[in-house]
Amino acid sequence: MSRRFHKANRSQLHLLPISIDQWVEDNHLARFLWDCVEQFNLGQFYAAYGDEGAPPYDPQMMLATLLYAWCLGIRSSRRIAKACEDQVPFRWLTGNIQPDHCAFARFRSRHEEAINHLFVQVLSLCHEAGLVKVGKVYLDGTKMQANGSLAANRTLAHLEQEIAKMHEEMKATDAAEDAQHGKDRRGDELPAELRGKRERLARLEQAKERLELAAAAERVEQEQKLAKRREEEEQSGKKKPGRKPADPDSVVNHDRKANTTDPESRIMKTRQGHVQGYNAQAIVTADQCIVSAEITQQENDVHQLEPMLHAMEATLNAAGIESRPRTLAADAGYWHDQLEVEQLEETGAELFIATASRLREAQAEQAEGSPQGRIPHDISPKQRMTRKLRTQAGRAVYKLRSQTVEPVFGQIKSIMGCRGFLRRGLEAVQSEWALICACFNLRKLYMAVNRS
């Protein structure tokens, strides 16, 4: 007995419904994101366009398509444009219009500031849905790859050599064009290879300026030390004991490097080695909703606690969220001996900041046990914080930190595929990080709505 099969009939008419609106089910992520974008205030997006020229693509359609693509981990403008041709949900979002990759790239670049503010509107939407409960929040950072290579780092001396070489090459090119077209004639459009050299020259000069500013700051700091020493010696009438501070020029770190591809990125140390990147910071709630997302060039988290608290306060105010955190937990990377714990806790959030690594803290706790009795008045802020973390209440708050905030970064990098940034420069990367975190919150909101 022969087996029967369903066979394809490619000449059949109306294989799909006539209306594109019937192609996507009601609870699809694309429809959900379209409904969300309809709730946003897009005035800043529309205000960026004038009346001249050909009609641009509708910002509401472009933004909804961009959000849907990024939620799926599709961030390349070319891949998004291709998806608008191949994938039904994208075609539903665009209404069968197929913007090219340049349109998506220009849209993201043109609305950099508006996209940065979009994070607040998404957070406000999550708050209205009851997803944002800020009683307990957790702070952490992760290193994200910049759009630049470690191999593109150069010292100041190397940069000066490259800049001088490029100036000579450009002079030679200008002289050859003058000989070909005449000194007072423009000739053809500037060759592509020369345009690329001038763009690279601008990046080299930006990197050189950064290294020169860092060297100047080191000289000034050393000069201040010498001046203070001289002043103290004049007041006392004696020479101070010990080694005399070095000459300002000798303290300059001539081995310091700057990246010629993205001069605003920094060399970051990770568990897997060093990367050229940025330090992405986030504060998340117990339900893993991101309430603050910032980018810093600092290689570590030591001085990020206070800026992130202020950024969270500004974000919550902008989103219309009146409640404030009662506790905030962060790992040992945020602790430093000058940390003004009491001053920061005046904002209302009690801080639980580790003062040592988890391994060392576990070993010390096992050896000493939990503290009992009243807190001594003569202990340092670090000892006071350590004592608080060893209490039963402190352990209960802090143990949730790693299982709350670290999975957020894991989902962003693994599920959403956002392991690095596509654009260059601190402002562009900040906008990109805000978009990534906004899409993360939208995914959380979509799953919460579907569960209810």
mmCIF file of C-alpha atoms in Angstrom, residues 18-392:
data_model
loop_
_atom_site.group_PDB
_atom_site.id
_atom_site.type_symbol
_atom_site.label_atom_id
_atom_site.label_comp_id
_atom_site.label_asym_id
_atom_site.label_seq_id
_atom_site.Cartn_x
_atom_site.Cartn_y
_atom_site.Cartn_z
ATOM 1 C CA ILE A 18 -5.686 38.655 0.969
ATOM 2 C CA SER A 19 -5.290 41.005 3.953
ATOM 3 C CA ILE A 20 -1.766 41.126 5.444
ATOM 4 C CA ASP A 21 -3.355 41.820 8.807
ATOM 5 C CA GLN A 22 -4.433 38.157 8.911
ATOM 6 C CA TRP A 23 -0.889 36.870 8.510
ATOM 7 C CA VAL A 24 0.108 37.412 12.171
ATOM 8 C CA GLU A 25 -1.726 35.924 15.168
ATOM 9 C CA ASP A 26 -3.215 38.212 17.776
ATOM 10 C CA ASN A 27 -0.737 37.446 20.587
ATOM 11 C CA HIS A 28 2.393 37.704 18.426
ATOM 12 C CA LEU A 29 5.340 39.760 19.699
ATOM 13 C CA ALA A 30 5.172 41.991 16.609
ATOM 14 C CA ARG A 31 1.564 43.004 17.367
ATOM 15 C CA PHE A 32 2.433 43.536 21.037
ATOM 16 C CA LEU A 33 5.322 45.865 20.179
ATOM 17 C CA TRP A 34 3.160 47.793 17.711
ATOM 18 C CA ASP A 35 0.587 48.341 20.455
ATOM 19 C CA CYS A 36 3.373 49.515 22.792
ATOM 20 C CA VAL A 37 4.761 51.991 20.255
ATOM 21 C CA GLU A 38 1.258 53.412 19.781
ATOM 22 C CA GLN A 39 1.329 54.299 23.509
ATOM 23 C CA PHE A 40 4.662 56.155 23.261
ATOM 24 C CA ASN A 41 5.042 59.894 22.803
ATOM 25 C CA LEU A 42 6.890 60.076 19.466
ATOM 26 C CA GLY A 43 6.909 63.861 19.199
ATOM 27 C CA GLN A 44 10.697 63.995 19.408
ATOM 28 C CA PHE A 45 10.956 61.533 16.517
ATOM 29 C CA TYR A 46 8.538 63.435 14.238
ATOM 30 C CA ALA A 47 10.098 66.818 15.119
ATOM 31 C CA ALA A 48 13.392 65.724 13.560
ATOM 32 C CA TYR A 49 11.916 65.920 10.033
ATOM 33 C CA GLY A 50 11.335 69.024 7.942
ATOM 34 C CA ASP A 51 8.999 69.677 5.035
ATOM 35 C CA GLU A 52 11.650 69.501 2.324
ATOM 36 C CA GLY A 53 12.609 66.508 0.240
ATOM 37 C CA ALA A 54 10.943 63.178 -0.410
ATOM 38 C CA PRO A 55 8.565 61.828 2.252
ATOM 39 C CA PRO A 56 10.487 59.836 4.899
ATOM 40 C CA TYR A 57 9.379 56.507 6.318
ATOM 41 C CA ASP A 58 6.901 56.799 9.185
ATOM 42 C CA PRO A 59 8.902 56.890 12.481
ATOM 43 C CA GLN A 60 6.247 54.780 14.225
ATOM 44 C CA MET A 61 6.677 52.002 11.666
ATOM 45 C CA MET A 62 10.486 52.261 11.697
ATOM 46 C CA LEU A 63 10.677 52.255 15.495
ATOM 47 C CA ALA A 64 8.325 49.266 15.892
ATOM 48 C CA THR A 65 10.334 47.308 13.308
ATOM 49 C CA LEU A 66 13.613 48.244 14.988
ATOM 50 C CA LEU A 67 12.358 47.199 18.425
ATOM 51 C CA TYR A 68 11.043 43.893 17.100
ATOM 52 C CA ALA A 69 14.356 43.160 15.368
ATOM 53 C CA TRP A 70 16.434 43.976 18.453
ATOM 54 C CA CYS A 71 14.166 41.891 20.686
ATOM 55 C CA LEU A 72 15.007 38.952 18.419
ATOM 56 C CA GLY A 73 18.720 39.753 18.445
ATOM 57 C CA ILE A 74 18.730 41.078 14.856
ATOM 58 C CA ARG A 75 20.700 44.323 15.112
ATOM 59 C CA SER A 76 22.445 44.640 11.756
ATOM 60 C CA SER A 77 20.673 47.121 9.482
ATOM 61 C CA ARG A 78 21.266 44.838 6.508
ATOM 62 C CA ARG A 79 19.764 41.840 8.310
ATOM 63 C CA ILE A 80 16.747 43.920 9.331
ATOM 64 C CA ALA A 81 16.232 45.065 5.739
ATOM 65 C CA LYS A 82 16.523 41.461 4.541
ATOM 66 C CA ALA A 83 13.999 40.342 7.165
ATOM 67 C CA CYS A 84 11.540 42.933 5.830
ATOM 68 C CA GLU A 85 11.627 40.980 2.571
ATOM 69 C CA ASP A 86 11.651 37.408 3.931
ATOM 70 C CA GLN A 87 9.803 37.283 7.244
ATOM 71 C CA VAL A 88 6.044 37.698 7.661
ATOM 72 C CA PRO A 89 6.073 39.585 11.033
ATOM 73 C CA PHE A 90 8.478 42.180 9.604
ATOM 74 C CA ARG A 91 6.311 42.591 6.518
ATOM 75 C CA TRP A 92 3.283 43.008 8.774
ATOM 76 C CA LEU A 93 5.048 45.742 10.764
ATOM 77 C CA THR A 94 6.131 47.615 7.635
ATOM 78 C CA GLY A 95 2.837 47.043 5.792
ATOM 79 C CA ASN A 96 4.726 45.331 2.971
ATOM 80 C CA ILE A 97 7.039 48.341 2.574
ATOM 81 C CA GLN A 98 10.680 47.312 2.347
ATOM 82 C CA PRO A 99 13.055 50.036 3.643
ATOM 83 C CA ASP A 100 16.683 49.409 2.718
ATOM 84 C CA HIS A 101 19.499 49.062 5.257
ATOM 85 C CA CYS A 102 20.532 52.703 4.817
ATOM 86 C CA ALA A 103 17.088 53.826 5.976
ATOM 87 C CA PHE A 104 17.378 51.829 9.204
ATOM 88 C CA ALA A 105 20.967 52.992 9.821
ATOM 89 C CA ARG A 106 20.028 56.654 9.244
ATOM 90 C CA PHE A 107 16.949 56.317 11.462
ATOM 91 C CA ARG A 108 18.979 54.976 14.376
ATOM 92 C CA SER A 109 21.653 57.642 13.932
ATOM 93 C CA ARG A 110 19.207 60.542 13.449
ATOM 94 C CA HIS A 111 17.152 59.680 16.547
ATOM 95 C CA GLU A 112 20.020 58.847 18.892
ATOM 96 C CA GLU A 113 18.773 61.116 21.690
ATOM 97 C CA ALA A 114 15.106 60.159 21.233
ATOM 98 C CA ILE A 115 15.975 56.448 21.414
ATOM 99 C CA ASN A 116 17.925 57.147 24.601
ATOM 100 C CA HIS A 117 14.762 58.688 26.127
ATOM 101 C CA LEU A 118 12.694 55.749 24.885
ATOM 102 C CA PHE A 119 13.983 53.667 27.802
ATOM 103 C CA VAL A 120 12.006 55.898 30.201
ATOM 104 C CA GLN A 121 8.778 55.448 28.232
ATOM 105 C CA VAL A 122 9.206 51.666 28.209
ATOM 106 C CA LEU A 123 9.853 51.710 31.958
ATOM 107 C CA SER A 124 6.718 53.796 32.490
ATOM 108 C CA LEU A 125 4.702 51.272 30.463
ATOM 109 C CA CYS A 126 6.097 48.414 32.558
ATOM 110 C CA HIS A 127 5.177 50.336 35.718
ATOM 111 C CA GLU A 128 1.579 50.773 34.537
ATOM 112 C CA ALA A 129 1.408 47.012 33.987
ATOM 113 C CA GLY A 130 2.563 46.417 37.587
ATOM 114 C CA LEU A 131 5.919 44.976 36.549
ATOM 115 C CA VAL A 132 8.154 47.553 38.300
ATOM 116 C CA LYS A 133 8.441 46.907 42.033
ATOM 117 C CA VAL A 134 11.451 48.834 43.303
ATOM 118 C CA GLY A 135 11.491 47.685 46.928
ATOM 119 C CA LYS A 136 14.709 45.724 46.412
ATOM 120 C CA VAL A 137 17.123 46.609 43.617
ATOM 121 C CA TYR A 138 20.488 45.208 42.561
ATOM 122 C CA LEU A 139 23.409 46.920 40.808
ATOM 123 C CA ASP A 140 26.056 45.357 38.605
ATOM 124 C CA GLY A 141 28.118 46.028 35.506
ATOM 125 C CA THR A 142 29.311 44.021 32.522
ATOM 126 C CA LYS A 143 32.014 44.634 29.955
ATOM 127 C CA MET A 144 30.702 44.995 26.407
ATOM 128 C CA GLN A 145 32.853 44.783 23.274
ATOM 129 C CA ALA A 146 33.281 48.092 21.453
ATOM 130 C CA ASN A 147 33.284 48.420 17.673
ATOM 131 C CA GLY A 148 37.060 48.381 17.753
ATOM 132 C CA SER A 149 39.952 45.961 18.100
ATOM 133 C CA LEU A 150 42.626 45.636 20.770
ATOM 134 C CA ALA A 151 45.139 45.601 17.931
ATOM 135 C CA ALA A 152 44.118 49.174 17.027
ATOM 136 C CA ASN A 153 45.611 50.643 20.231
ATOM 137 C CA ARG A 154 48.577 52.988 19.781
ATOM 138 C CA THR A 155 50.960 54.869 22.058
ATOM 139 C CA LEU A 156 51.421 58.646 21.734
ATOM 140 C CA ALA A 157 54.741 58.254 19.911
ATOM 141 C CA HIS A 158 53.214 55.765 17.456
ATOM 142 C CA LEU A 159 50.248 58.070 16.826
ATOM 143 C CA GLU A 160 52.529 61.022 16.086
ATOM 144 C CA GLN A 161 54.403 58.898 13.536
ATOM 145 C CA GLU A 162 51.184 57.715 11.846
ATOM 146 C CA ILE A 163 49.721 61.233 11.724
ATOM 147 C CA ALA A 164 52.912 62.649 10.213
ATOM 148 C CA LYS A 165 52.973 59.849 7.636
ATOM 149 C CA MET A 166 49.332 60.414 6.659
ATOM 150 C CA HIS A 167 49.885 64.159 6.295
ATOM 151 C CA GLU A 168 52.761 63.456 3.896
ATOM 152 C CA GLU A 169 50.630 60.989 1.898
ATOM 153 C CA MET A 170 47.785 63.505 1.626
ATOM 154 C CA LYS A 171 50.156 66.264 0.534
ATOM 155 C CA ALA A 172 51.535 63.964 -2.154
ATOM 156 C CA THR A 173 47.988 63.118 -3.310
ATOM 157 C CA ASP A 174 47.042 66.820 -3.437
ATOM 158 C CA ALA A 175 50.187 67.616 -5.436
ATOM 159 C CA ALA A 176 49.434 64.819 -7.926
ATOM 160 C CA GLU A 177 45.865 66.096 -8.375
ATOM 161 C CA ASP A 178 47.127 69.651 -8.880
ATOM 162 C CA ALA A 179 49.449 68.390 -11.578
ATOM 163 C CA GLN A 180 46.632 66.432 -13.249
ATOM 164 C CA HIS A 181 43.756 68.955 -13.033
ATOM 165 C CA GLY A 182 45.517 72.269 -12.423
ATOM 166 C CA LYS A 183 45.987 74.053 -9.103
ATOM 167 C CA ASP A 184 42.825 76.142 -9.353
ATOM 168 C CA ARG A 185 40.582 73.408 -10.720
ATOM 169 C CA ARG A 186 38.568 71.046 -8.565
ATOM 170 C CA GLY A 187 38.650 68.020 -10.874
ATOM 171 C CA ASP A 188 36.621 64.951 -10.003
ATOM 172 C CA GLU A 189 35.153 64.129 -6.592
ATOM 173 C CA LEU A 190 37.664 63.355 -3.844
ATOM 174 C CA PRO A 191 38.893 59.745 -4.298
ATOM 175 C CA ALA A 192 37.402 57.206 -1.892
ATOM 176 C CA GLU A 193 40.842 56.141 -0.642
ATOM 177 C CA LEU A 194 41.663 59.747 0.309
ATOM 178 C CA ARG A 195 38.281 60.227 2.003
ATOM 179 C CA GLY A 196 38.974 57.146 4.082
ATOM 180 C CA LYS A 197 42.408 58.471 5.014
ATOM 181 C CA ARG A 198 40.979 61.758 6.213
ATOM 182 C CA GLU A 199 38.403 59.976 8.350
ATOM 183 C CA ARG A 200 41.148 57.806 9.820
ATOM 184 C CA LEU A 201 43.314 60.886 10.371
ATOM 185 C CA ALA A 202 40.499 62.476 12.396
ATOM 186 C CA ARG A 203 40.294 59.374 14.612
ATOM 187 C CA LEU A 204 44.081 59.305 15.033
ATOM 188 C CA GLU A 205 44.124 62.955 16.077
ATOM 189 C CA GLN A 206 41.276 62.309 18.541
ATOM 190 C CA ALA A 207 43.223 59.422 20.076
ATOM 191 C CA LYS A 208 46.375 61.571 20.206
ATOM 192 C CA GLU A 209 44.473 64.359 21.962
ATOM 193 C CA ARG A 210 43.218 61.927 24.601
ATOM 194 C CA LEU A 211 46.758 60.720 25.381
ATOM 195 C CA GLU A 212 48.092 64.288 25.491
ATOM 196 C CA LEU A 213 45.359 65.328 27.945
ATOM 197 C CA ALA A 214 46.120 62.320 30.181
ATOM 198 C CA ALA A 215 49.843 63.148 30.125
ATOM 199 C CA ALA A 216 49.133 66.794 30.939
ATOM 200 C CA ALA A 217 46.930 65.762 33.881
ATOM 201 C CA GLU A 218 49.741 63.579 35.255
ATOM 202 C CA ARG A 219 52.203 66.473 34.981
ATOM 203 C CA VAL A 220 49.835 68.880 36.754
ATOM 204 C CA GLU A 221 49.213 66.403 39.565
ATOM 205 C CA GLN A 222 52.949 65.893 40.090
ATOM 206 C CA GLU A 223 53.623 69.639 39.973
ATOM 207 C CA GLN A 224 50.999 70.126 42.697
ATOM 208 C CA LYS A 225 52.732 67.513 44.853
ATOM 209 C CA LEU A 226 56.075 69.284 44.409
ATOM 210 C CA ALA A 227 54.539 72.692 45.172
ATOM 211 C CA LYS A 228 52.891 71.337 48.332
ATOM 212 C CA ARG A 229 56.185 69.819 49.461
ATOM 213 C CA ARG A 230 58.043 73.101 48.890
ATOM 214 C CA GLU A 231 55.369 75.007 50.816
ATOM 215 C CA GLU A 232 55.564 72.616 53.781
ATOM 216 C CA GLU A 233 59.384 72.870 53.798
ATOM 217 C CA GLU A 234 59.242 76.685 53.746
ATOM 218 C CA GLN A 235 56.799 76.731 56.663
ATOM 219 C CA SER A 236 58.836 74.319 58.770
ATOM 220 C CA GLY A 237 62.264 75.613 57.689
ATOM 221 C CA LYS A 238 63.436 72.016 57.218
ATOM 222 C CA LYS A 239 63.663 69.625 54.347
ATOM 223 C CA LYS A 240 61.133 66.815 54.516
ATOM 224 C CA PRO A 241 62.587 63.326 55.036
ATOM 225 C CA GLY A 242 62.202 60.619 52.473
ATOM 226 C CA ARG A 243 62.653 60.505 48.740
ATOM 227 C CA LYS A 244 61.912 63.699 46.846
ATOM 228 C CA PRO A 245 58.954 63.404 44.410
ATOM 229 C CA ALA A 246 59.975 62.744 40.831
ATOM 230 C CA ASP A 247 60.091 65.391 38.124
ATOM 231 C CA PRO A 248 56.683 65.992 36.419
ATOM 232 C CA ASP A 249 57.899 64.753 33.019
ATOM 233 C CA SER A 250 59.255 61.516 34.482
ATOM 234 C CA VAL A 251 55.882 60.418 35.913
ATOM 235 C CA VAL A 252 54.096 60.510 32.544
ATOM 236 C CA ASN A 253 53.098 57.048 31.397
ATOM 237 C CA HIS A 254 54.473 56.937 27.859
ATOM 238 C CA ASP A 255 53.183 53.386 27.381
ATOM 239 C CA ARG A 256 49.530 54.456 27.726
ATOM 240 C CA LYS A 257 47.526 53.611 24.601
ATOM 241 C CA ALA A 258 44.443 54.895 22.837
ATOM 242 C CA ASN A 259 42.269 53.091 20.315
ATOM 243 C CA THR A 260 42.362 54.475 16.781
ATOM 244 C CA THR A 261 39.051 52.866 15.730
ATOM 245 C CA ASP A 262 36.939 54.044 18.679
ATOM 246 C CA PRO A 263 39.066 56.506 20.708
ATOM 247 C CA GLU A 264 36.395 56.779 23.408
ATOM 248 C CA SER A 265 36.485 53.040 24.195
ATOM 249 C CA ARG A 266 38.877 51.585 26.771
ATOM 250 C CA ILE A 267 40.748 48.346 27.401
ATOM 251 C CA MET A 268 38.572 46.303 29.783
ATOM 252 C CA LYS A 269 39.607 43.253 31.786
ATOM 253 C CA THR A 270 37.171 40.319 31.808
ATOM 254 C CA ARG A 271 37.312 36.718 33.002
ATOM 255 C CA GLN A 272 38.060 35.647 29.438
ATOM 256 C CA GLY A 273 40.864 38.208 29.009
ATOM 257 C CA HIS A 274 41.022 41.808 27.848
ATOM 258 C CA VAL A 275 38.582 43.389 25.399
ATOM 259 C CA GLN A 276 38.306 46.795 23.788
ATOM 260 C CA GLY A 277 34.994 48.000 25.106
ATOM 261 C CA TYR A 278 32.806 49.873 27.549
ATOM 262 C CA ASN A 279 31.524 49.197 31.061
ATOM 263 C CA ALA A 280 27.727 48.782 30.891
ATOM 264 C CA GLN A 281 25.918 49.414 34.188
ATOM 265 C CA ALA A 282 22.376 48.421 35.169
ATOM 266 C CA ILE A 283 20.140 48.491 38.230
ATOM 267 C CA VAL A 284 17.418 45.829 38.206
ATOM 268 C CA THR A 285 14.458 45.015 40.429
ATOM 269 C CA ALA A 286 13.760 41.693 42.118
ATOM 270 C CA ASP A 287 11.567 40.842 39.091
ATOM 271 C CA GLN A 288 14.523 41.541 36.774
ATOM 272 C CA CYS A 289 13.179 44.748 35.291
ATOM 273 C CA ILE A 290 15.926 47.258 34.448
ATOM 274 C CA VAL A 291 15.285 50.644 36.086
ATOM 275 C CA SER A 292 18.575 52.352 35.206
ATOM 276 C CA ALA A 293 21.015 51.764 32.347
ATOM 277 C CA GLU A 294 24.232 53.733 31.902
ATOM 278 C CA ILE A 295 27.568 53.429 30.108
ATOM 279 C CA THR A 296 30.939 54.388 31.570
ATOM 280 C CA GLN A 297 34.508 54.357 30.267
ATOM 281 C CA GLN A 298 35.855 53.400 33.709
ATOM 282 C CA GLU A 299 37.571 50.024 33.633
ATOM 283 C CA ASN A 300 36.110 49.000 37.018
ATOM 284 C CA ASP A 301 33.005 49.653 39.135
ATOM 285 C CA VAL A 302 34.699 51.375 42.092
ATOM 286 C CA HIS A 303 33.215 54.838 41.537
ATOM 287 C CA GLN A 304 29.936 53.869 39.857
ATOM 288 C CA LEU A 305 27.647 53.441 42.865
ATOM 289 C CA GLU A 306 26.849 57.119 43.452
ATOM 290 C CA PRO A 307 26.369 58.015 39.734
ATOM 291 C CA MET A 308 24.061 55.018 39.263
ATOM 292 C CA LEU A 309 21.967 55.975 42.295
ATOM 293 C CA HIS A 310 21.524 59.479 40.875
ATOM 294 C CA ALA A 311 20.757 58.066 37.408
ATOM 295 C CA MET A 312 18.127 55.726 38.895
ATOM 296 C CA GLU A 313 16.521 58.631 40.767
ATOM 297 C CA ALA A 314 16.316 60.683 37.559
ATOM 298 C CA THR A 315 14.919 57.745 35.564
ATOM 299 C CA LEU A 316 12.235 56.917 38.144
ATOM 300 C CA ASN A 317 11.175 60.577 38.274
ATOM 301 C CA ALA A 318 11.004 60.786 34.481
ATOM 302 C CA ALA A 319 8.949 57.566 34.328
ATOM 303 C CA GLY A 320 6.493 58.882 36.932
ATOM 304 C CA ILE A 321 7.353 56.186 39.475
ATOM 305 C CA GLU A 322 6.901 57.543 43.007
ATOM 306 C CA SER A 323 8.070 54.534 45.043
ATOM 307 C CA ARG A 324 11.760 54.275 45.903
ATOM 308 C CA PRO A 325 14.049 51.333 46.737
ATOM 309 C CA ARG A 326 14.325 50.233 50.361
ATOM 310 C CA THR A 327 17.505 48.208 49.800
ATOM 311 C CA LEU A 328 20.253 48.148 47.173
ATOM 312 C CA ALA A 329 22.837 45.367 46.930
ATOM 313 C CA ALA A 330 26.078 45.384 44.907
ATOM 314 C CA ASP A 331 29.217 43.260 44.797
ATOM 315 C CA ALA A 332 32.678 44.054 46.162
ATOM 316 C CA GLY A 333 33.679 45.907 42.997
ATOM 317 C CA TYR A 334 31.653 48.924 44.144
ATOM 318 C CA TRP A 335 33.220 49.246 47.582
ATOM 319 C CA HIS A 336 36.008 51.712 48.341
ATOM 320 C CA ASP A 337 37.194 53.134 51.641
ATOM 321 C CA GLN A 338 36.018 56.682 50.823
ATOM 322 C CA LEU A 339 32.457 55.528 50.163
ATOM 323 C CA GLU A 340 30.018 57.813 52.015
ATOM 324 C CA VAL A 341 27.532 55.117 53.010
ATOM 325 C CA GLU A 342 25.480 57.216 55.439
ATOM 326 C CA GLN A 343 25.208 60.101 52.981
ATOM 327 C CA LEU A 344 24.050 57.814 50.150
ATOM 328 C CA GLU A 345 21.527 56.081 52.409
ATOM 329 C CA GLU A 346 19.821 59.433 52.990
ATOM 330 C CA THR A 347 18.091 58.819 49.644
ATOM 331 C CA GLY A 348 16.099 56.100 51.408
ATOM 332 C CA ALA A 349 17.799 52.924 50.184
ATOM 333 C CA GLU A 350 19.803 50.884 52.678
ATOM 334 C CA LEU A 351 23.052 49.739 51.059
ATOM 335 C CA PHE A 352 24.419 46.200 51.159
ATOM 336 C CA ILE A 353 27.829 46.426 49.455
ATOM 337 C CA ALA A 354 30.235 43.509 49.720
ATOM 338 C CA THR A 355 33.658 44.462 51.088
ATOM 339 C CA ALA A 356 35.431 41.300 49.949
ATOM 340 C CA SER A 357 35.042 38.557 47.357
ATOM 341 C CA ARG A 358 32.395 35.909 47.929
ATOM 342 C CA LEU A 359 35.028 33.244 48.621
ATOM 343 C CA ARG A 360 36.878 35.311 51.222
ATOM 344 C CA GLU A 361 33.642 36.434 52.850
ATOM 345 C CA ALA A 362 32.373 32.840 53.082
ATOM 346 C CA GLN A 363 35.659 31.706 54.626
ATOM 347 C CA ALA A 364 35.629 34.556 57.162
ATOM 348 C CA GLU A 365 31.983 33.968 58.031
ATOM 349 C CA GLN A 366 32.607 30.275 58.569
ATOM 350 C CA ALA A 367 35.549 31.026 60.835
ATOM 351 C CA GLU A 368 34.000 33.876 62.853
ATOM 352 C CA GLY A 369 30.268 33.157 62.634
ATOM 353 C CA SER A 370 27.449 35.701 62.595
ATOM 354 C CA PRO A 371 27.955 38.831 64.749
ATOM 355 C CA GLN A 372 25.854 39.258 67.869
ATOM 356 C CA GLY A 373 25.154 42.129 70.239
ATOM 357 C CA ARG A 374 25.296 45.869 69.661
ATOM 358 C CA ILE A 375 27.433 47.386 66.934
ATOM 359 C CA PRO A 376 30.632 48.900 68.390
ATOM 360 C CA HIS A 377 30.979 52.674 67.884
ATOM 361 C CA ASP A 378 34.709 52.637 67.129
ATOM 362 C CA ILE A 379 34.681 50.415 64.023
ATOM 363 C CA SER A 380 35.357 51.694 60.502
ATOM 364 C CA PRO A 381 32.649 52.008 57.796
ATOM 365 C CA LYS A 382 34.109 48.938 56.076
ATOM 366 C CA GLN A 383 33.923 46.895 59.287
ATOM 367 C CA ARG A 384 30.398 48.113 59.876
ATOM 368 C CA MET A 385 29.321 47.062 56.366
ATOM 369 C CA THR A 386 31.041 43.690 56.737
ATOM 370 C CA ARG A 387 29.253 43.113 60.026
ATOM 371 C CA LYS A 388 25.877 44.016 58.458
ATOM 372 C CA LEU A 389 26.370 41.561 55.594
ATOM 373 C CA ARG A 390 27.113 38.744 58.044
ATOM 374 C CA THR A 391 23.827 39.169 59.878
ATOM 375 C CA GLN A 392 20.891 36.962 58.995
#
